[in-house]
Amino acid sequence: MTPASPVIPPLQVPLLQVLLLLVPLLLPFAAPPLARRVLDRCPPVAALWTLTASALLLAGGTVAALGTLALTGLLKIPAFAALGELTHPLRTPSAHLILPLAALAAGLLTVGALTLGRSVLRQVTGFRAARSEADRRPAAGDLCVVDSPHPDAYALPGRPQRIVVTTGMLRSLDAAEREALFAHERAHNAGRHHYFLAAAELTAHCHPALRPVRAAIRLAAERAADEVAAGAVGDRRLTARAIARAALASAAPRSSVLPGMATGPVPHRVTALLSPVPLRARTWIAALLTTCALLSSATAATVALQVHENIEIAQGEAG
């Protein structure tokens, strides 16, 4: 008598996996207070790298967790299960739990994608307008002067890199302050700060708690350029005065990925230049933020791989 083939029981996704997916969604809420401490206690360049890398990891963990939740819920629907070629049902602890979570995750991903797309369109439009305006003007080295009564100055990345400044801004500053302004904007281009600002903008659309971190990254980029400018002109007080006067004169909106001397919390930057606090070894703050980011991404990746293996089993590809 031929033994009956073993019946493969419906695959269950453990409740623990669903609960673990909440970790990458909750950890970003710890980032804003830690980001402020990193910004205050670490050198600007180190803070810029730490904040940007951590924000990217936290954003990646968020997207992976939401995507895994959405996919798990979709595969509960017979039409999507058939589309995924599941030969065995993929079961979750409770349909009443996973389906609302999956719908919420899919909605959040959709909203995030739409707001990010709108932001990208706005940033690209602003960048192209700035590049077109700069290309129409004669340049002296990397300096491009735009005839406009509105004071403004910013670093324009790309090939070639440009320092764009209006005649209104030039008239607002004296000769020494203009040198500090140029040094600041050149520091932005030399440090490739537009990449950090673009990463900050991306992460802010992945999780609402990362929006304050976006502001911290922008401030870290400005602080890094401030320090370079102060070193270039050899006068911290002069640099602080140039920042203050440029900020008071400028009110021109521009793309958030185009860094400029008059952006960011100016009082904070001026205070840091006039009364620099000796930075003691506070690497534990940066390490704590980095640990949270690594835990978030690692948890999301681990659960996503486990769910992928469960789906392969449901497809009959693994035993």
Short mmCIF file of C-alpha atoms in Angstrom, two decimals:
data_model
loop_
_atom_site.label_atom_id
_atom_site.label_comp_id
_atom_site.label_asym_id
_atom_site.label_seq_id
_atom_site.Cartn_x
_atom_site.Cartn_y
_atom_site.Cartn_z
CA MET A 1 0.00 0.00 0.00
CA THR A 2 1.49 3.29 -1.05
CA PRO A 3 1.82 5.69 1.87
CA ALA A 4 -0.16 8.88 1.51
CA SER A 5 1.80 11.98 0.67
CA PRO A 6 2.33 14.23 3.67
CA VAL A 7 -0.02 17.16 3.80
CA ILE A 8 1.85 20.42 4.03
CA PRO A 9 0.10 22.52 6.67
CA PRO A 10 -0.76 26.09 5.85
CA LEU A 11 2.26 28.28 6.47
CA GLN A 12 1.96 30.67 9.37
CA VAL A 13 3.87 33.89 9.69
CA PRO A 14 4.70 34.12 13.40
CA LEU A 15 3.22 36.98 15.33
CA LEU A 16 6.74 37.77 16.51
CA GLN A 17 7.71 38.78 12.98
CA VAL A 18 4.85 41.24 12.81
CA LEU A 19 5.79 42.69 16.18
CA LEU A 20 9.44 42.98 15.16
CA LEU A 21 8.39 45.05 12.17
CA LEU A 22 7.20 47.69 14.62
CA VAL A 23 10.79 48.21 15.80
CA PRO A 24 11.97 50.00 12.62
CA LEU A 25 8.82 52.12 12.75
CA LEU A 26 9.34 53.22 16.36
CA LEU A 27 13.11 53.71 16.51
CA PRO A 28 13.09 56.85 14.32
CA PHE A 29 11.25 58.67 17.11
CA ALA A 30 14.45 58.46 19.15
CA ALA A 31 16.45 60.15 16.39
CA PRO A 32 15.49 63.85 16.82
CA PRO A 33 16.75 64.28 20.43
CA LEU A 34 19.87 62.26 19.67
CA ALA A 35 20.47 64.30 16.50
CA ARG A 36 20.40 67.53 18.49
CA ARG A 37 22.94 66.14 20.93
CA VAL A 38 25.20 64.93 18.13
CA LEU A 39 25.00 68.35 16.50
CA ASP A 40 25.91 70.13 19.73
CA ARG A 41 28.65 67.77 20.89
CA CYS A 42 30.41 66.58 17.75
CA PRO A 43 32.53 68.46 15.20
CA PRO A 44 30.33 69.64 12.31
CA VAL A 45 31.80 67.33 9.65
CA ALA A 46 31.55 64.27 11.91
CA ALA A 47 28.00 65.28 12.85
CA LEU A 48 27.07 65.69 9.19
CA TRP A 49 28.26 62.19 8.27
CA THR A 50 26.75 60.57 11.37
CA LEU A 51 23.37 62.22 10.99
CA THR A 52 23.09 61.53 7.27
CA ALA A 53 24.14 57.88 7.49
CA SER A 54 21.84 57.26 10.46
CA ALA A 55 18.90 58.96 8.77
CA LEU A 56 19.38 56.85 5.64
CA LEU A 57 19.51 53.63 7.68
CA LEU A 58 16.41 54.59 9.66
CA ALA A 59 14.56 55.53 6.48
CA GLY A 60 15.60 52.28 4.84
CA GLY A 61 14.37 50.30 7.83
CA THR A 62 11.05 52.13 7.73
CA VAL A 63 10.48 51.49 4.03
CA ALA A 64 11.50 47.82 4.37
CA ALA A 65 9.17 47.30 7.34
CA LEU A 66 6.21 48.97 5.64
CA GLY A 67 6.88 47.07 2.41
CA THR A 68 7.03 43.75 4.24
CA LEU A 69 3.77 44.46 6.08
CA ALA A 70 2.06 45.51 2.86
CA LEU A 71 3.27 42.44 0.97
CA THR A 72 2.24 40.05 3.74
CA GLY A 73 -1.24 41.52 3.77
CA LEU A 74 -1.57 41.45 -0.01
CA LEU A 75 -0.72 37.75 -0.08
CA LYS A 76 -3.68 37.13 2.23
CA ILE A 77 -5.95 38.15 -0.64
CA PRO A 78 -6.68 35.15 -2.94
CA ALA A 79 -6.15 37.10 -6.16
CA PHE A 80 -2.69 38.26 -5.09
CA ALA A 81 -1.86 34.82 -3.67
CA ALA A 82 -2.61 33.33 -7.09
CA LEU A 83 -0.57 36.05 -8.75
CA GLY A 84 2.32 35.20 -6.43
CA GLU A 85 1.96 31.50 -7.41
CA LEU A 86 1.41 30.37 -3.84
CA THR A 87 0.57 26.68 -3.90
CA HIS A 88 0.04 26.66 -0.13
CA PRO A 89 -1.77 29.37 1.80
CA LEU A 90 0.31 31.95 3.55
CA ARG A 91 -1.41 32.43 6.84
CA THR A 92 -0.89 35.10 9.45
CA PRO A 93 -1.80 34.93 13.14
CA SER A 94 -4.98 36.93 12.52
CA ALA A 95 -6.44 38.41 9.39
CA HIS A 96 -8.10 41.03 11.58
CA LEU A 97 -4.61 42.15 12.60
CA ILE A 98 -2.53 41.85 9.45
CA LEU A 99 -4.99 43.23 6.90
CA PRO A 100 -5.50 46.63 8.62
CA LEU A 101 -1.75 46.88 9.23
CA ALA A 102 -1.04 46.03 5.60
CA ALA A 103 -3.57 48.57 4.35
CA LEU A 104 -2.09 51.23 6.62
CA ALA A 105 1.45 50.36 5.49
CA ALA A 106 0.47 50.52 1.82
CA GLY A 107 -1.21 53.87 2.39
CA LEU A 108 1.83 55.31 4.16
CA LEU A 109 4.13 54.11 1.39
CA THR A 110 1.88 55.67 -1.22
CA VAL A 111 1.68 59.02 0.58
CA GLY A 112 5.44 59.02 1.10
CA ALA A 113 6.10 58.25 -2.55
CA LEU A 114 3.76 61.00 -3.71
CA THR A 115 5.21 63.67 -1.42
CA LEU A 116 8.73 62.60 -2.34
CA GLY A 117 7.93 62.78 -6.04
CA ARG A 118 6.48 66.26 -5.62
CA SER A 119 9.56 67.35 -3.67
CA VAL A 120 11.92 65.91 -6.30
CA LEU A 121 10.05 67.74 -9.06
CA ARG A 122 10.27 71.00 -7.10
CA GLN A 123 13.98 70.55 -6.35
CA VAL A 124 14.86 69.61 -9.93
CA THR A 125 12.91 72.57 -11.27
CA GLY A 126 14.69 74.92 -8.88
CA PHE A 127 18.09 73.48 -9.69
CA ARG A 128 17.55 73.73 -13.45
CA ALA A 129 16.39 77.31 -13.13
CA ALA A 130 19.47 78.19 -11.06
CA ARG A 131 21.79 76.39 -13.47
CA SER A 132 20.20 78.06 -16.49
CA GLU A 133 20.52 81.48 -14.90
CA ALA A 134 24.16 80.87 -13.99
CA ASP A 135 25.02 79.56 -17.46
CA ARG A 136 23.71 82.73 -19.06
CA ARG A 137 26.06 84.90 -17.01
CA PRO A 138 29.81 85.33 -17.53
CA ALA A 139 31.83 83.77 -14.73
CA ALA A 140 35.11 84.83 -13.14
CA GLY A 141 36.57 81.48 -12.16
CA ASP A 142 33.84 79.77 -10.15
CA LEU A 143 32.12 83.05 -9.25
CA CYS A 144 28.96 84.03 -11.09
CA VAL A 145 27.39 87.42 -10.35
CA VAL A 146 23.69 87.84 -11.08
CA ASP A 147 22.39 91.37 -11.54
CA SER A 148 19.53 91.48 -9.04
CA PRO A 149 18.58 93.87 -6.23
CA HIS A 150 17.55 90.92 -4.06
CA PRO A 151 20.45 89.76 -1.85
CA ASP A 152 21.17 86.07 -2.31
CA ALA A 153 24.12 83.71 -2.56
CA TYR A 154 24.38 79.95 -2.88
CA ALA A 155 26.64 77.13 -4.00
CA LEU A 156 25.62 75.57 -7.31
CA PRO A 157 26.89 72.00 -7.78
CA GLY A 158 27.41 70.29 -11.10
CA ARG A 159 29.87 70.82 -13.92
CA PRO A 160 31.19 73.37 -13.64
CA GLN A 161 30.61 74.21 -9.99
CA ARG A 162 29.55 77.78 -9.41
CA ILE A 163 29.28 80.26 -6.57
CA VAL A 164 26.24 82.35 -7.45
CA VAL A 165 25.86 85.74 -5.80
CA THR A 166 23.60 88.64 -6.62
CA THR A 167 24.68 92.25 -6.87
CA GLY A 168 22.26 92.97 -4.05
CA MET A 169 24.20 90.62 -1.75
CA LEU A 170 27.53 92.09 -2.80
CA ARG A 171 26.30 95.56 -1.90
CA SER A 172 25.11 94.28 1.50
CA LEU A 173 28.58 93.13 2.57
CA ASP A 174 31.94 94.82 2.80
CA ALA A 175 35.05 93.41 1.12
CA ALA A 176 36.16 91.24 4.05
CA GLU A 177 32.66 89.86 4.56
CA ARG A 178 32.43 89.01 0.88
CA GLU A 179 35.60 86.93 1.19
CA ALA A 180 34.00 85.01 4.08
CA LEU A 181 30.88 84.53 1.96
CA PHE A 182 32.85 83.13 -0.98
CA ALA A 183 34.85 80.83 1.31
CA HIS A 184 31.64 79.53 2.85
CA GLU A 185 30.01 78.74 -0.49
CA ARG A 186 33.18 77.13 -1.86
CA ALA A 187 33.25 74.91 1.23
CA HIS A 188 29.77 73.67 0.33
CA ASN A 189 30.88 72.65 -3.15
CA ALA A 190 34.16 71.17 -1.95
CA GLY A 191 32.35 69.13 0.72
CA ARG A 192 29.67 67.92 -1.74
CA HIS A 193 27.07 69.09 0.74
CA HIS A 194 24.29 68.95 -1.85
CA TYR A 195 24.42 65.15 -1.61
CA PHE A 196 23.86 65.30 2.14
CA LEU A 197 20.97 67.73 1.69
CA ALA A 198 19.40 65.52 -0.98
CA ALA A 199 19.69 62.50 1.33
CA ALA A 200 18.11 64.49 4.16
CA GLU A 201 15.20 65.46 1.91
CA LEU A 202 14.72 61.83 0.88
CA THR A 203 14.65 60.50 4.44
CA ALA A 204 12.19 63.16 5.61
CA HIS A 205 9.55 61.66 3.31
CA CYS A 206 10.05 58.15 4.67
CA HIS A 207 9.15 58.82 8.31
CA PRO A 208 7.72 61.97 9.95
CA ALA A 209 10.17 61.68 12.87
CA LEU A 210 13.05 62.17 10.43
CA ARG A 211 11.94 65.68 9.47
CA PRO A 212 13.71 67.24 12.48
CA VAL A 213 16.77 65.19 11.52
CA ARG A 214 16.59 66.76 8.06
CA ALA A 215 16.83 70.19 9.71
CA ALA A 216 19.78 68.97 11.81
CA ILE A 217 21.60 67.74 8.69
CA ARG A 218 21.08 71.09 7.00
CA LEU A 219 22.43 72.88 10.06
CA ALA A 220 25.43 70.53 10.24
CA ALA A 221 26.24 71.32 6.59
CA GLU A 222 26.09 75.05 7.30
CA ARG A 223 28.19 74.68 10.44
CA ALA A 224 30.81 72.69 8.52
CA ALA A 225 31.01 75.42 5.87
CA ASP A 226 31.13 78.10 8.59
CA GLU A 227 34.19 76.50 10.15
CA VAL A 228 35.96 76.22 6.81
CA ALA A 229 35.18 79.88 6.04
CA ALA A 230 36.42 80.99 9.47
CA GLY A 231 39.66 79.11 8.89
CA ALA A 232 40.05 80.54 5.39
CA VAL A 233 39.68 84.18 6.44
CA GLY A 234 41.36 83.66 9.81
CA ASP A 235 38.66 85.51 11.75
CA ARG A 236 35.72 83.81 13.43
CA ARG A 237 34.10 87.12 14.42
CA LEU A 238 34.26 88.37 10.83
CA THR A 239 32.65 85.16 9.59
CA ALA A 240 29.90 85.42 12.19
CA ARG A 241 29.24 89.03 11.18
CA ALA A 242 29.08 88.07 7.50
CA ILE A 243 26.58 85.29 8.26
CA ALA A 244 24.37 87.62 10.27
CA ARG A 245 24.42 90.41 7.68
CA ALA A 246 23.80 88.00 4.80
CA ALA A 247 20.86 86.44 6.64
CA LEU A 248 19.34 89.83 7.46
CA ALA A 249 19.65 90.94 3.85
CA SER A 250 18.50 87.74 2.16
CA ALA A 251 14.92 86.55 1.96
CA ALA A 252 15.03 84.74 -1.38
CA PRO A 253 13.49 81.25 -1.46
CA ARG A 254 15.46 78.56 -3.26
CA SER A 255 15.75 74.81 -3.61
CA SER A 256 16.53 73.15 -0.29
CA VAL A 257 19.36 71.17 -1.90
CA LEU A 258 21.23 74.35 -2.84
CA PRO A 259 23.18 75.37 0.29
CA GLY A 260 23.76 79.02 1.06
CA MET A 261 25.37 81.12 3.74
CA ALA A 262 22.12 82.82 4.77
CA THR A 263 20.24 79.57 5.46
CA GLY A 264 19.79 77.59 8.64
CA PRO A 265 19.32 78.78 12.26
CA VAL A 266 21.57 81.81 12.02
CA PRO A 267 21.66 82.63 15.79
CA HIS A 268 22.88 79.11 16.52
CA ARG A 269 25.60 79.38 13.89
CA VAL A 270 26.73 82.83 15.03
CA THR A 271 26.87 81.69 18.65
CA ALA A 272 28.93 78.65 17.69
CA LEU A 273 31.45 80.88 15.91
CA LEU A 274 31.67 83.56 18.59
CA SER A 275 31.70 81.25 21.60
CA PRO A 276 32.96 77.88 20.42
CA VAL A 277 32.43 75.29 23.13
CA PRO A 278 35.36 72.86 23.43
CA LEU A 279 34.06 69.59 22.08
CA ARG A 280 34.79 66.88 24.61
CA ALA A 281 34.78 63.24 23.64
CA ARG A 282 31.07 62.48 23.28
CA THR A 283 31.35 59.64 20.84
CA TRP A 284 28.81 57.65 22.84
CA ILE A 285 26.04 59.96 21.60
CA ALA A 286 26.94 59.37 17.98
CA ALA A 287 27.38 55.67 18.73
CA LEU A 288 23.91 55.49 20.30
CA LEU A 289 22.28 57.11 17.27
CA THR A 290 24.22 54.84 14.93
CA THR A 291 23.23 51.79 16.97
CA CYS A 292 19.55 52.72 16.73
CA ALA A 293 19.90 53.12 12.99
CA LEU A 294 21.72 49.81 12.56
CA LEU A 295 19.18 48.01 14.77
CA SER A 296 16.34 49.45 12.72
CA SER A 297 17.74 48.42 9.35
CA ALA A 298 18.97 45.03 10.58
CA THR A 299 15.61 44.15 12.13
CA ALA A 300 13.70 45.14 9.02
CA ALA A 301 16.10 43.25 6.76
CA THR A 302 16.00 40.11 8.93
CA VAL A 303 12.20 39.96 9.04
CA ALA A 304 11.97 40.72 5.32
CA LEU A 305 14.29 37.79 4.58
CA GLN A 306 12.26 35.51 6.86
CA VAL A 307 9.03 36.49 5.15
CA HIS A 308 10.70 35.93 1.77
CA GLU A 309 11.69 32.42 2.84
CA ASN A 310 8.13 31.76 4.04
CA ILE A 311 6.77 32.90 0.69
CA GLU A 312 9.15 30.55 -1.12
CA ILE A 313 7.87 27.69 1.05
CA ALA A 314 4.29 28.66 0.24
CA GLN A 315 5.25 28.59 -3.43
CA GLY A 316 6.49 25.06 -2.97
CA GLU A 317 10.09 26.05 -3.74
CA ALA A 318 11.47 25.07 -0.36
CA GLY A 319 10.67 22.58 2.30
#
